[in-house]
Coordinates of C-alpha atoms in Angstrom, one line a residue:
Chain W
X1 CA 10.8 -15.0 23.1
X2 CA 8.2 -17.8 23.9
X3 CA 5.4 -15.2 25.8
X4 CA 2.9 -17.2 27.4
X5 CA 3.4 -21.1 27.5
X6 CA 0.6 -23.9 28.6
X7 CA 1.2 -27.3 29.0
X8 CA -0.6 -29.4 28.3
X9 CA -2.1 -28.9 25.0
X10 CA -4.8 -31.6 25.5
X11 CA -6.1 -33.7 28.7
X12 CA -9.2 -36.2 29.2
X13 CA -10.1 -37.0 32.8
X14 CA -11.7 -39.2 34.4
X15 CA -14.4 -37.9 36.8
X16 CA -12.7 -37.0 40.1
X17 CA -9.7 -37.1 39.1
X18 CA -7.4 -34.0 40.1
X19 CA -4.5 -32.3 37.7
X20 CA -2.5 -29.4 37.2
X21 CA -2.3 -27.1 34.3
X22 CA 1.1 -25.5 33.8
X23 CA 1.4 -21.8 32.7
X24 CA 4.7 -19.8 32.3
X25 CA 5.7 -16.6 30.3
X26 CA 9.0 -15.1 30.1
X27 CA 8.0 -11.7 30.1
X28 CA 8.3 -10.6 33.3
X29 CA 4.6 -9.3 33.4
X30 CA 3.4 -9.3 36.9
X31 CA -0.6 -9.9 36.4
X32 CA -1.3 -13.6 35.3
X33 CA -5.0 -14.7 34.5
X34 CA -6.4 -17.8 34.0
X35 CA -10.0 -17.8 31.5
X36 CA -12.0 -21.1 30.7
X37 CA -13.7 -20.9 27.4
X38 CA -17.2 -22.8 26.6
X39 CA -17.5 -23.9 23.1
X40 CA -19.0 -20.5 21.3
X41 CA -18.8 -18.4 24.1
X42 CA -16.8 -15.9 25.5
X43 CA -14.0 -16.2 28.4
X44 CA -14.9 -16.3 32.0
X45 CA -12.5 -15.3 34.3
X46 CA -11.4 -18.3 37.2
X47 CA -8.5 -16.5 39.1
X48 CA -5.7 -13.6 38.1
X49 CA -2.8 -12.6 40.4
X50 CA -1.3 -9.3 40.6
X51 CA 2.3 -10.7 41.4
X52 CA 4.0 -13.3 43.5
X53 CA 2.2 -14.4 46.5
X54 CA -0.8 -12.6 45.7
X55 CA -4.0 -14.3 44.0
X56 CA -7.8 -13.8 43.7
X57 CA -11.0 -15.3 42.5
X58 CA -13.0 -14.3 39.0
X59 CA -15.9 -15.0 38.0
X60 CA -16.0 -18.9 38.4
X61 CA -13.2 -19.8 40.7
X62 CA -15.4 -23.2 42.1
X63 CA -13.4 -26.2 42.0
X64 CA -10.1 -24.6 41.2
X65 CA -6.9 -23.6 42.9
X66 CA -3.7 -21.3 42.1
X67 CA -0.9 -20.3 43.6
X68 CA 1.5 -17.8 42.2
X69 CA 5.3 -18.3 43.5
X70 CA 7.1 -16.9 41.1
X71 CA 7.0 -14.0 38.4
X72 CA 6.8 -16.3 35.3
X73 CA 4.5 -19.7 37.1
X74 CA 1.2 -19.7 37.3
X75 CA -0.4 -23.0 37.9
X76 CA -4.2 -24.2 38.0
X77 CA -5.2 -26.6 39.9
X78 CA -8.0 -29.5 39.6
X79 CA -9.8 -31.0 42.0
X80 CA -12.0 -33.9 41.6
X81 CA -12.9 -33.1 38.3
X82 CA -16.4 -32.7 37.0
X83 CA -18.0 -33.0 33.3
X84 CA -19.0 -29.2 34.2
X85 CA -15.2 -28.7 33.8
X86 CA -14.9 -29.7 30.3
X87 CA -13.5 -26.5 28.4
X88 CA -10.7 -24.9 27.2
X89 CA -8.4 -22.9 29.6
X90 CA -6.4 -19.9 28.7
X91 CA -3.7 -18.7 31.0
X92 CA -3.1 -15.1 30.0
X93 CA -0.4 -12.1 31.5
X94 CA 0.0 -8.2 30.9
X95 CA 2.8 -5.9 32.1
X96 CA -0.4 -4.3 34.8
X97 CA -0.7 -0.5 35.0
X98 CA -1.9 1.5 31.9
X99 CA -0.7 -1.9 29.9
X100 CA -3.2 -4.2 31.6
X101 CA -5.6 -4.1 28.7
X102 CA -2.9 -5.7 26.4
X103 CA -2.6 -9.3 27.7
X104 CA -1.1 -12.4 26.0
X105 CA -2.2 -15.4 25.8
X106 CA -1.1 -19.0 26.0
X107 CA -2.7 -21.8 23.0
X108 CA -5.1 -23.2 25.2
X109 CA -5.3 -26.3 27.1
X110 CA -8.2 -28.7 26.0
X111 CA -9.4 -30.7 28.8
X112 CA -12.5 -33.2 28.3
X113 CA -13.4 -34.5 32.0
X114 CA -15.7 -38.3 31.5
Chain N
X1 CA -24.1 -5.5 37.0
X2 CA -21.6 -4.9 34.5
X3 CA -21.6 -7.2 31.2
X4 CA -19.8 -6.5 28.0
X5 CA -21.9 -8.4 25.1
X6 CA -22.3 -8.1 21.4
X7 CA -25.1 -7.1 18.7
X8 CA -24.6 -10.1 16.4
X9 CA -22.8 -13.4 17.0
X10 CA -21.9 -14.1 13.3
X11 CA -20.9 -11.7 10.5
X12 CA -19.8 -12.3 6.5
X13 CA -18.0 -10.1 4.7
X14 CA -16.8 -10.0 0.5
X15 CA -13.0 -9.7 0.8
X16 CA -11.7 -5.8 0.1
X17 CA -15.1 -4.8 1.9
X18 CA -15.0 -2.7 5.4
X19 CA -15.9 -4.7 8.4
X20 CA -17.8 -3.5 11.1
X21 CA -18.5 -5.0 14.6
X22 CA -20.6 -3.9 17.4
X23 CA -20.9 -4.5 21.1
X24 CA -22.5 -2.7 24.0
X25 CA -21.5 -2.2 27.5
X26 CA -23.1 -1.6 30.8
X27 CA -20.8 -0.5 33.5
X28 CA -19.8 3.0 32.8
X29 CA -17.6 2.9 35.5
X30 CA -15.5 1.1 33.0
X31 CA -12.6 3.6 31.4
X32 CA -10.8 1.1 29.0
X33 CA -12.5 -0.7 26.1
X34 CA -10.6 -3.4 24.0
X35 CA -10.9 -5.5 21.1
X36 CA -9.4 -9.5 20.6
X37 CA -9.1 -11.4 18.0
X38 CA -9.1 -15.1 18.3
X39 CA -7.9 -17.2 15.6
X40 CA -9.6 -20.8 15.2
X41 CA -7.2 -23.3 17.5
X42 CA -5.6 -20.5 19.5
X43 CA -5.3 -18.2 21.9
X44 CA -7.2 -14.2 21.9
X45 CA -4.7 -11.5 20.2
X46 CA -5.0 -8.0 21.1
X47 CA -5.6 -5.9 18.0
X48 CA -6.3 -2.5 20.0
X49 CA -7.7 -0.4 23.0
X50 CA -9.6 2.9 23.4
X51 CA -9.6 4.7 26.7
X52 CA -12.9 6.3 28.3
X53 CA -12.3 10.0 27.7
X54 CA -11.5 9.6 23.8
X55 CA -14.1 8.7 21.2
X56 CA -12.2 7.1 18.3
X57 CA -9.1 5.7 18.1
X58 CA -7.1 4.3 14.8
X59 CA -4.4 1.2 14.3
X60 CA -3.1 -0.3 11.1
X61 CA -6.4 -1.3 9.1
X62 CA -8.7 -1.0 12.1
X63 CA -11.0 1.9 13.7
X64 CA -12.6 1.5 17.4
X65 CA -15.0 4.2 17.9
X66 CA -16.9 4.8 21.7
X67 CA -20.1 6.2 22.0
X68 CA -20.9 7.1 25.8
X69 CA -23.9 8.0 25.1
X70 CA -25.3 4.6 24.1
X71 CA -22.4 2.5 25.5
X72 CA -21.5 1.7 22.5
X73 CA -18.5 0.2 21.2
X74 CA -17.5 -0.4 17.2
X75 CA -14.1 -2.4 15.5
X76 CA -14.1 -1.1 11.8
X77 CA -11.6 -3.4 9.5
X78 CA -10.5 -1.8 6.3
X79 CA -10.6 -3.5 2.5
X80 CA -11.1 -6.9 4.7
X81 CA -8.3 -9.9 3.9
X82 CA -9.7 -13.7 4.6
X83 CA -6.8 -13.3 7.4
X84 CA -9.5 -11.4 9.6
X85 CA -11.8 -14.5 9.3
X86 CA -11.6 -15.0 13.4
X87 CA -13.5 -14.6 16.6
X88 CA -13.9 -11.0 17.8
X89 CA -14.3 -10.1 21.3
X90 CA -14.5 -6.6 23.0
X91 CA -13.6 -6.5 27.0
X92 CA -13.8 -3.6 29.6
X93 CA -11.6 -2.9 32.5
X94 CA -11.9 -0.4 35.4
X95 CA -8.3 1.0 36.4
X96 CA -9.7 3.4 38.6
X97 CA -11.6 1.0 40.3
X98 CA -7.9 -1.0 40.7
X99 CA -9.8 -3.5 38.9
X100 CA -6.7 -5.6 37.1
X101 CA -9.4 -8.1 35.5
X102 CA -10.6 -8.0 31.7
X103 CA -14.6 -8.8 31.1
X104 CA -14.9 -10.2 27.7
X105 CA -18.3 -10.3 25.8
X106 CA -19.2 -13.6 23.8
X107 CA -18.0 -13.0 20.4
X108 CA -18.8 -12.2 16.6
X109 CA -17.8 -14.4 14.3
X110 CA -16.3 -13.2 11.0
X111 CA -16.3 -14.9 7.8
X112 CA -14.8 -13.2 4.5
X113 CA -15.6 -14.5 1.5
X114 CA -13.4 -14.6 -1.3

């Protein structure tokens, strides 16, 4: 059972350049987050999706895009990236219901934008 | 508006001591309050959650207690293991509200010492 699985694990960027970061799990959970994490601070929700087809903003949804077209993909899009954009991004899912506090999270992708 | 934050950002500990780790709340709306654990280089873990209408709550080695009064929310860790060196987080979430996010608070960092 693999859970939640990003790819990739690492990423430097040049400014404006665009890129996708992958996000699967395999546990048929139908809410999908994705978080970005600032060094020594907390996560700060960009978009979640409550199943297929459906997705909405967080907190900081500028400069990012998702889709959500199957159970298991999640993907986050990149668009003319921007040093403000250097983080780490978690992609994170929970079964929803009175199981939506548990979620599980993917390692982390760690993208430097220059 | 709501915010989920913590009393103190870093916290040592002498291995086989108890642990204790803070963090107050502001949206009383709120009727789920959870605790993560991030270990350095991954992804948040849940360790456990404590719904509105109960004041304590206990897992393996770990307490949560809720005070509504104060919105206030404790994680107790028993006879501490240099294992729970990690990031802790707490996070709210609104079901009633059909809120499906998680609102995470910046951290305490926990160092045991052998």
């Amino acid at each position: 059972n693999a859970g939640v699985t990003q790819t990739p694990k690492f990423r430097i960027l040049k400014i404006g350049q665009s890129m996708t970061l992958q996000c699967t799990q395999d546990m048929n959970h139908n809410y999908m987050y994705w978080y970005r994490q600032d060094p020594g601070m907390g996560l700060k929700l960009i978009y979640y999706s409550v199943g297929a087809g459906i997705t909405d903003k967080g907190e900081v949804p500028n400069g990012y895009n998702v889709s959500r077209s199957t159970t298991e993909d999640f993907p986050l899009r990149l668009e003319l990236a921007a040093p403000s954009q250097t983080s780490v991004y978690f992609c994170a899912s929970s079964r929803g219901g009175d199981r939506t506090t548990e979620a599980f999270f993917g390692q982390g992708t760690r993208l430097t934008v220059v | 508006g709501e915010s989920v934050g913590l009393h103190l950002p870093t916290l040592s500990v002498q291995e086989g001591d108890n642990s204790i780790i803070n963090c107050a709340y502001s949206n009383s709306a709120s009727d789920y309050f959870i605790w993560y654990k991030q270990e350095s280089g991954k992804g948040p873990q849940f360790i456990i959650d404590i719904r509105s209408n109960m004041d304590k709550r206990q897992g393996q080695r770990v307490t949560v207690l809720l005070n509504k009064t104060v919105k206030h929310l404790s994680l107790q860790i028993a006879a501490t293991q240099p294992g729970d060196s990690a990031v802790y987080f707490c996070a709210e979430n609104n079901s009633k509200g059909n809120d499906y996010k998680l609102s995470f608070g910046a951290g305490t960092t926990v160092t045991v010492r052998a």
